[in-house]
Amino acid sequence: MIIFGVDCATETKNIGFSIYDYSRKAFVGCRKEASIEETILHYIERFGGQQILLCFDAPLGWPDDFAPVLYRHMAGDYLGNTPDAFFKRDTDIFCAYLLRKIPLEIASDKIARTAYKTLQIIESIRTSYPHIQIRWDPAERVQLGFIEVYPAAWLLSELISPNISRDKKTISYKGTKPENKRRRMEIIREMRKKGIRFTGFYKKMIEEEHFFDACLCCLCGKDFLDQRAIRPFPDLTSVFKEGWIWMKPTI
């Protein structure tokens, strides 16, 4: 089984891509082609015959109430008194409850364009590999599947803080400034203590924030395959429309 981690964005230069060999429990060297679509198709072919799981850091659906409410809405009319149902998916609400981390709202944030781009990428793959499918069961054997993941949720589930306060300033692991790179280096040290190795890749993870997140996407996929991630609740039928973030509870 091979895992592809894709830290999604609207522009190829900002998309991170990483590969993890699930059987060997090791990251694999890779490079991006002219487009992320070409990159993914290239490596699907390279690993031909092996099962592949793509892990996208982007919403794959919109809130169940979002489209129906807008369809009926006329300019100036009241939208209703349930903003969370309008802006947030059930999986976003669950993530906030479980890990105290609220994902970007696809119905109101710029992440909507990233989601749109991600669905374009999936459709491009589907043109060459019509059997690609979204996965709902880690135990099911699927040759080429994909799931939605959230890198920051992986860190929180491992009790690693994405941000740190230093000199009365909050420093995020995301960004290109020296303090952001330093935070990524600190996080890698914490991950190493947990037995996770990035031999040959840790310098790139420190330098490139999108590659760093792509590696976390792979680890989210590993949790999915290990059946450590929480499955959607059986009575939560909205997930087939909205999507589901596969994340594990805090360790």
mmCIF file of N, CA and C in Angstrom, residues 60-154:
data_model
loop_
_atom_site.group_PDB
_atom_site.id
_atom_site.type_symbol
_atom_site.label_atom_id
_atom_site.label_comp_id
_atom_site.label_asym_id
_atom_site.label_seq_id
_atom_site.Cartn_x
_atom_site.Cartn_y
_atom_site.Cartn_z
ATOM 1 N N LEU A 60 -14.066 18.029 0.898
ATOM 2 C CA LEU A 60 -14.530 17.374 -0.325
ATOM 3 C C LEU A 60 -16.033 17.539 -0.528
ATOM 4 N N GLY A 61 -16.676 18.284 0.373
ATOM 5 C CA GLY A 61 -18.105 18.529 0.256
ATOM 6 C C GLY A 61 -18.480 19.805 0.993
ATOM 7 N N TRP A 62 -19.704 20.251 0.768
ATOM 8 C CA TRP A 62 -20.220 21.475 1.394
ATOM 9 C C TRP A 62 -21.285 21.123 2.437
ATOM 10 N N PRO A 63 -21.569 22.027 3.389
ATOM 11 C CA PRO A 63 -22.605 21.751 4.400
ATOM 12 C C PRO A 63 -23.932 21.360 3.755
ATOM 13 N N ASP A 64 -24.596 20.406 4.353
ATOM 14 C CA ASP A 64 -25.841 19.863 3.798
ATOM 15 C C ASP A 64 -26.906 20.942 3.618
ATOM 16 N N ASP A 65 -26.944 21.931 4.516
ATOM 17 C CA ASP A 65 -27.964 22.980 4.457
ATOM 18 C C ASP A 65 -27.575 24.156 3.563
ATOM 19 N N PHE A 66 -26.328 24.202 3.148
ATOM 20 C CA PHE A 66 -25.816 25.387 2.451
ATOM 21 C C PHE A 66 -26.533 25.642 1.118
ATOM 22 N N ALA A 67 -26.516 24.669 0.224
ATOM 23 C CA ALA A 67 -27.116 24.851 -1.106
ATOM 24 C C ALA A 67 -28.631 25.033 -1.045
ATOM 25 N N PRO A 68 -29.369 24.202 -0.284
ATOM 26 C CA PRO A 68 -30.824 24.392 -0.242
ATOM 27 C C PRO A 68 -31.251 25.760 0.276
ATOM 28 N N VAL A 69 -30.551 26.256 1.306
ATOM 29 C CA VAL A 69 -30.906 27.567 1.862
ATOM 30 C C VAL A 69 -30.657 28.665 0.829
ATOM 31 N N LEU A 70 -29.520 28.608 0.149
ATOM 32 C CA LEU A 70 -29.210 29.623 -0.860
ATOM 33 C C LEU A 70 -30.146 29.530 -2.058
ATOM 34 N N TYR A 71 -30.545 28.323 -2.408
ATOM 35 C CA TYR A 71 -31.428 28.137 -3.565
ATOM 36 C C TYR A 71 -32.764 28.853 -3.355
ATOM 37 N N ARG A 72 -33.248 28.824 -2.108
ATOM 38 C CA ARG A 72 -34.545 29.450 -1.802
ATOM 39 C C ARG A 72 -34.419 30.932 -1.484
ATOM 40 N N HIS A 73 -33.175 31.397 -1.254
ATOM 41 C CA HIS A 73 -32.977 32.739 -0.732
ATOM 42 C C HIS A 73 -33.119 33.821 -1.804
ATOM 43 N N MET A 74 -33.744 34.920 -1.400
ATOM 44 C CA MET A 74 -33.854 36.109 -2.244
ATOM 45 C C MET A 74 -33.123 37.257 -1.557
ATOM 46 N N ALA A 75 -32.543 38.140 -2.318
ATOM 47 C CA ALA A 75 -31.777 39.255 -1.755
ATOM 48 C C ALA A 75 -32.589 39.997 -0.704
ATOM 49 N N GLY A 76 -31.968 40.159 0.459
ATOM 50 C CA GLY A 76 -32.632 40.884 1.543
ATOM 51 C C GLY A 76 -33.395 40.008 2.500
ATOM 52 N N ASP A 77 -33.621 38.738 2.142
ATOM 53 C CA ASP A 77 -34.373 37.835 3.015
ATOM 54 C C ASP A 77 -33.499 37.328 4.160
ATOM 55 N N TYR A 78 -34.163 36.915 5.231
ATOM 56 C CA TYR A 78 -33.492 36.340 6.408
ATOM 57 C C TYR A 78 -33.047 34.921 6.075
ATOM 58 N N LEU A 79 -31.834 34.569 6.487
ATOM 59 C CA LEU A 79 -31.287 33.244 6.171
ATOM 60 C C LEU A 79 -31.670 32.176 7.192
ATOM 61 N N GLY A 80 -32.134 32.586 8.364
ATOM 62 C CA GLY A 80 -32.453 31.615 9.400
ATOM 63 C C GLY A 80 -31.530 31.775 10.591
ATOM 64 N N ASN A 81 -31.836 31.082 11.650
ATOM 65 C CA ASN A 81 -31.088 31.281 12.899
ATOM 66 C C ASN A 81 -30.144 30.123 13.222
ATOM 67 N N THR A 82 -29.654 29.405 12.213
ATOM 68 C CA THR A 82 -28.732 28.295 12.457
ATOM 69 C C THR A 82 -27.458 28.479 11.633
ATOM 70 N N PRO A 83 -26.648 29.496 11.965
ATOM 71 C CA PRO A 83 -25.445 29.767 11.166
ATOM 72 C C PRO A 83 -24.454 28.605 11.121
ATOM 73 N N ASP A 84 -24.327 27.845 12.216
ATOM 74 C CA ASP A 84 -23.383 26.727 12.208
ATOM 75 C C ASP A 84 -23.753 25.686 11.155
ATOM 76 N N ALA A 85 -25.040 25.402 11.029
ATOM 77 C CA ALA A 85 -25.484 24.429 10.035
ATOM 78 C C ALA A 85 -25.260 24.954 8.618
ATOM 79 N N PHE A 86 -25.287 26.267 8.470
ATOM 80 C CA PHE A 86 -25.098 26.880 7.156
ATOM 81 C C PHE A 86 -23.618 26.930 6.766
ATOM 82 N N PHE A 87 -22.756 27.255 7.717
ATOM 83 C CA PHE A 87 -21.338 27.452 7.420
ATOM 84 C C PHE A 87 -20.473 26.220 7.692
ATOM 85 N N LYS A 88 -20.878 25.372 8.621
ATOM 86 C CA LYS A 88 -20.033 24.249 9.043
ATOM 87 C C LYS A 88 -20.638 22.911 8.668
ATOM 88 N N ARG A 89 -19.762 21.978 8.322
ATOM 89 C CA ARG A 89 -20.186 20.600 8.105
ATOM 90 C C ARG A 89 -20.208 19.876 9.449
ATOM 91 N N ASP A 90 -20.894 18.765 9.505
ATOM 92 C CA ASP A 90 -20.917 17.990 10.745
ATOM 93 C C ASP A 90 -19.514 17.547 11.143
ATOM 94 N N THR A 91 -18.686 17.214 10.169
ATOM 95 C CA THR A 91 -17.328 16.777 10.481
ATOM 96 C C THR A 91 -16.494 17.923 11.054
ATOM 97 N N ASP A 92 -16.757 19.178 10.627
ATOM 98 C CA ASP A 92 -16.063 20.335 11.194
ATOM 99 C C ASP A 92 -16.446 20.535 12.660
ATOM 100 N N ILE A 93 -17.735 20.392 12.939
ATOM 101 C CA ILE A 93 -18.239 20.551 14.306
ATOM 102 C C ILE A 93 -17.660 19.463 15.204
ATOM 103 N N PHE A 94 -17.584 18.237 14.667
ATOM 104 C CA PHE A 94 -17.030 17.137 15.454
ATOM 105 C C PHE A 94 -15.543 17.358 15.735
ATOM 106 N N CYS A 95 -14.815 17.862 14.740
ATOM 107 C CA CYS A 95 -13.395 18.143 14.925
ATOM 108 C C CYS A 95 -13.193 19.187 16.018
ATOM 109 N N ALA A 96 -14.022 20.211 16.009
ATOM 110 C CA ALA A 96 -13.929 21.254 17.031
ATOM 111 C C ALA A 96 -14.221 20.694 18.421
ATOM 112 N N TYR A 97 -15.181 19.767 18.499
ATOM 113 C CA TYR A 97 -15.530 19.146 19.783
ATOM 114 C C TYR A 97 -14.414 18.226 20.255
ATOM 115 N N LEU A 98 -13.855 17.441 19.330
ATOM 116 C CA LEU A 98 -12.872 16.425 19.705
ATOM 117 C C LEU A 98 -11.517 17.026 20.046
ATOM 118 N N LEU A 99 -11.046 17.960 19.218
ATOM 119 C CA LEU A 99 -9.680 18.452 19.336
ATOM 120 C C LEU A 99 -9.576 19.947 19.615
ATOM 121 N N ARG A 100 -10.743 20.608 19.778
ATOM 122 C CA ARG A 100 -10.767 22.057 20.028
ATOM 123 C C ARG A 100 -10.076 22.821 18.897
ATOM 124 N N LYS A 101 -10.208 22.297 17.692
ATOM 125 C CA LYS A 101 -9.622 22.944 16.512
ATOM 126 C C LYS A 101 -10.685 23.016 15.430
ATOM 127 N N ILE A 102 -11.051 24.235 15.032
ATOM 128 C CA ILE A 102 -12.105 24.422 14.046
ATOM 129 C C ILE A 102 -11.486 24.560 12.652
ATOM 130 N N PRO A 103 -11.780 23.644 11.748
ATOM 131 C CA PRO A 103 -11.262 23.782 10.373
ATOM 132 C C PRO A 103 -11.843 25.016 9.695
ATOM 133 N N LEU A 104 -11.175 25.475 8.641
ATOM 134 C CA LEU A 104 -11.715 26.593 7.869
ATOM 135 C C LEU A 104 -13.090 26.223 7.326
ATOM 136 N N GLU A 105 -13.991 27.183 7.319
ATOM 137 C CA GLU A 105 -15.367 26.926 6.870
ATOM 138 C C GLU A 105 -15.441 27.036 5.353
ATOM 139 N N ILE A 106 -15.745 25.942 4.694
ATOM 140 C CA ILE A 106 -15.790 25.933 3.236
ATOM 141 C C ILE A 106 -16.871 26.862 2.690
ATOM 142 N N ALA A 107 -17.906 27.117 3.473
ATOM 143 C CA ALA A 107 -19.001 27.972 3.006
ATOM 144 C C ALA A 107 -18.689 29.460 3.163
ATOM 145 N N SER A 108 -17.565 29.798 3.809
ATOM 146 C CA SER A 108 -17.310 31.225 4.037
ATOM 147 C C SER A 108 -15.849 31.609 3.845
ATOM 148 N N ASP A 109 -14.924 30.666 3.832
ATOM 149 C CA ASP A 109 -13.501 30.990 3.741
ATOM 150 C C ASP A 109 -12.962 30.738 2.336
ATOM 151 N N LYS A 110 -11.747 31.212 2.102
ATOM 152 C CA LYS A 110 -11.090 31.011 0.809
ATOM 153 C C LYS A 110 -10.801 29.534 0.536
ATOM 154 N N ILE A 111 -10.946 28.697 1.563
ATOM 155 C CA ILE A 111 -10.739 27.261 1.380
ATOM 156 C C ILE A 111 -11.692 26.698 0.329
ATOM 157 N N ALA A 112 -12.789 27.410 0.040
ATOM 158 C CA ALA A 112 -13.747 26.945 -0.973
ATOM 159 C C ALA A 112 -13.074 26.829 -2.334
ATOM 160 N N ARG A 113 -12.211 27.757 -2.679
ATOM 161 C CA ARG A 113 -11.504 27.676 -3.957
ATOM 162 C C ARG A 113 -10.516 26.514 -3.963
ATOM 163 N N THR A 114 -9.906 26.260 -2.807
ATOM 164 C CA THR A 114 -9.004 25.113 -2.703
ATOM 165 C C THR A 114 -9.774 23.815 -2.870
ATOM 166 N N ALA A 115 -10.955 23.748 -2.265
ATOM 167 C CA ALA A 115 -11.790 22.555 -2.411
ATOM 168 C C ALA A 115 -12.195 22.353 -3.865
ATOM 169 N N TYR A 116 -12.561 23.443 -4.515
ATOM 170 C CA TYR A 116 -12.944 23.383 -5.939
ATOM 171 C C TYR A 116 -11.789 22.832 -6.766
ATOM 172 N N LYS A 117 -10.575 23.328 -6.523
ATOM 173 C CA LYS A 117 -9.380 22.861 -7.229
ATOM 174 C C LYS A 117 -9.128 21.388 -6.944
ATOM 175 N N THR A 118 -9.307 20.990 -5.696
ATOM 176 C CA THR A 118 -9.073 19.589 -5.322
ATOM 177 C C THR A 118 -10.020 18.654 -6.053
ATOM 178 N N LEU A 119 -11.270 19.049 -6.164
ATOM 179 C CA LEU A 119 -12.235 18.218 -6.887
ATOM 180 C C LEU A 119 -11.897 18.163 -8.376
ATOM 181 N N GLN A 120 -11.311 19.241 -8.897
ATOM 182 C CA GLN A 120 -10.825 19.212 -10.274
ATOM 183 C C GLN A 120 -9.684 18.199 -10.428
ATOM 184 N N ILE A 121 -8.793 18.173 -9.446
ATOM 185 C CA ILE A 121 -7.678 17.226 -9.477
ATOM 186 C C ILE A 121 -8.199 15.796 -9.478
ATOM 187 N N ILE A 122 -9.157 15.528 -8.603
ATOM 188 C CA ILE A 122 -9.726 14.175 -8.517
ATOM 189 C C ILE A 122 -10.392 13.796 -9.836
ATOM 190 N N GLU A 123 -11.100 14.740 -10.446
ATOM 191 C CA GLU A 123 -11.762 14.456 -11.722
ATOM 192 C C GLU A 123 -10.741 14.187 -12.823
ATOM 193 N N SER A 124 -9.621 14.896 -12.772
ATOM 194 C CA SER A 124 -8.560 14.668 -13.750
ATOM 195 C C SER A 124 -7.986 13.256 -13.605
ATOM 196 N N ILE A 125 -7.819 12.824 -12.366
ATOM 197 C CA ILE A 125 -7.341 11.453 -12.128
ATOM 198 C C ILE A 125 -8.380 10.454 -12.608
ATOM 199 N N ARG A 126 -9.647 10.757 -12.371
ATOM 200 C CA ARG A 126 -10.739 9.861 -12.749
ATOM 201 C C ARG A 126 -10.800 9.648 -14.266
ATOM 202 N N THR A 127 -10.372 10.646 -15.019
ATOM 203 C CA THR A 127 -10.358 10.515 -16.473
ATOM 204 C C THR A 127 -9.446 9.372 -16.917
ATOM 205 N N SER A 128 -8.311 9.223 -16.227
ATOM 206 C CA SER A 128 -7.365 8.146 -16.553
ATOM 207 C C SER A 128 -7.633 6.876 -15.755
ATOM 208 N N TYR A 129 -8.191 7.043 -14.548
ATOM 209 C CA TYR A 129 -8.458 5.896 -13.676
ATOM 210 C C TYR A 129 -9.896 5.986 -13.167
ATOM 211 N N PRO A 130 -10.853 5.556 -13.992
ATOM 212 C CA PRO A 130 -12.281 5.687 -13.644
ATOM 213 C C PRO A 130 -12.682 4.970 -12.356
ATOM 214 N N HIS A 131 -11.865 4.019 -11.917
ATOM 215 C CA HIS A 131 -12.231 3.238 -10.729
ATOM 216 C C HIS A 131 -11.872 3.938 -9.426
ATOM 217 N N ILE A 132 -11.253 5.134 -9.482
ATOM 218 C CA ILE A 132 -10.916 5.844 -8.241
ATOM 219 C C ILE A 132 -12.197 6.144 -7.467
ATOM 220 N N GLN A 133 -12.146 6.008 -6.147
ATOM 221 C CA GLN A 133 -13.350 6.222 -5.342
ATOM 222 C C GLN A 133 -13.005 6.744 -3.958
ATOM 223 N N ILE A 134 -13.934 7.514 -3.402
ATOM 224 C CA ILE A 134 -13.772 7.971 -2.019
ATOM 225 C C ILE A 134 -13.943 6.774 -1.097
ATOM 226 N N ARG A 135 -13.153 6.742 -0.040
ATOM 227 C CA ARG A 135 -13.176 5.588 0.860
ATOM 228 C C ARG A 135 -13.908 5.928 2.160
ATOM 229 N N TRP A 136 -14.709 4.965 2.619
ATOM 230 C CA TRP A 136 -15.445 5.105 3.867
ATOM 231 C C TRP A 136 -15.094 4.010 4.866
ATOM 232 N N ASP A 137 -14.346 3.003 4.420
ATOM 233 C CA ASP A 137 -14.031 1.860 5.278
ATOM 234 C C ASP A 137 -12.568 1.475 5.086
ATOM 235 N N PRO A 138 -11.727 1.643 6.119
ATOM 236 C CA PRO A 138 -10.303 1.315 5.981
ATOM 237 C C PRO A 138 -10.040 -0.173 5.755
ATOM 238 N N ALA A 139 -10.985 -1.014 6.124
ATOM 239 C CA ALA A 139 -10.794 -2.452 5.958
ATOM 240 C C ALA A 139 -11.124 -2.921 4.545
ATOM 241 N N GLU A 140 -11.833 -2.095 3.800
ATOM 242 C CA GLU A 140 -12.236 -2.476 2.448
ATOM 243 C C GLU A 140 -11.030 -2.406 1.510
ATOM 244 N N ARG A 141 -10.916 -3.388 0.633
ATOM 245 C CA ARG A 141 -9.815 -3.405 -0.325
ATOM 246 C C ARG A 141 -10.199 -2.550 -1.532
ATOM 247 N N VAL A 142 -9.462 -1.450 -1.714
ATOM 248 C CA VAL A 142 -9.706 -0.528 -2.819
ATOM 249 C C VAL A 142 -8.372 -0.278 -3.515
ATOM 250 N N GLN A 143 -8.350 -0.450 -4.826
ATOM 251 C CA GLN A 143 -7.105 -0.283 -5.573
ATOM 252 C C GLN A 143 -6.626 1.160 -5.588
ATOM 253 N N LEU A 144 -7.552 2.091 -5.788
ATOM 254 C CA LEU A 144 -7.207 3.509 -5.845
ATOM 255 C C LEU A 144 -8.322 4.306 -5.174
ATOM 256 N N GLY A 145 -8.026 4.832 -4.001
ATOM 257 C CA GLY A 145 -9.044 5.551 -3.239
ATOM 258 C C GLY A 145 -8.510 6.847 -2.682
ATOM 259 N N PHE A 146 -9.409 7.656 -2.111
ATOM 260 C CA PHE A 146 -8.981 8.923 -1.533
ATOM 261 C C PHE A 146 -9.843 9.259 -0.315
ATOM 262 N N ILE A 147 -9.274 10.046 0.587
ATOM 263 C CA ILE A 147 -9.969 10.483 1.793
ATOM 264 C C ILE A 147 -9.623 11.949 2.056
ATOM 265 N N GLU A 148 -10.379 12.572 2.959
ATOM 266 C CA GLU A 148 -10.094 13.934 3.422
ATOM 267 C C GLU A 148 -9.378 13.866 4.754
ATOM 268 N N VAL A 149 -8.319 14.639 4.895
ATOM 269 C CA VAL A 149 -7.560 14.659 6.148
ATOM 270 C C VAL A 149 -7.301 16.111 6.566
ATOM 271 N N TYR A 150 -6.724 16.260 7.751
ATOM 272 C CA TYR A 150 -6.491 17.593 8.328
ATOM 273 C C TYR A 150 -5.177 17.531 9.115
ATOM 274 N N PRO A 151 -4.064 18.000 8.533
ATOM 275 C CA PRO A 151 -2.750 17.872 9.180
ATOM 276 C C PRO A 151 -2.693 18.393 10.612
ATOM 277 N N ALA A 152 -3.299 19.564 10.868
ATOM 278 C CA ALA A 152 -3.254 20.131 12.219
ATOM 279 C C ALA A 152 -3.940 19.215 13.218
ATOM 280 N N ALA A 153 -4.975 18.510 12.778
ATOM 281 C CA ALA A 153 -5.664 17.565 13.663
ATOM 282 C C ALA A 153 -4.747 16.410 14.028
ATOM 283 N N TRP A 154 -3.888 15.999 13.095
ATOM 284 C CA TRP A 154 -2.932 14.919 13.417
ATOM 285 C C TRP A 154 -2.002 15.375 14.539
#
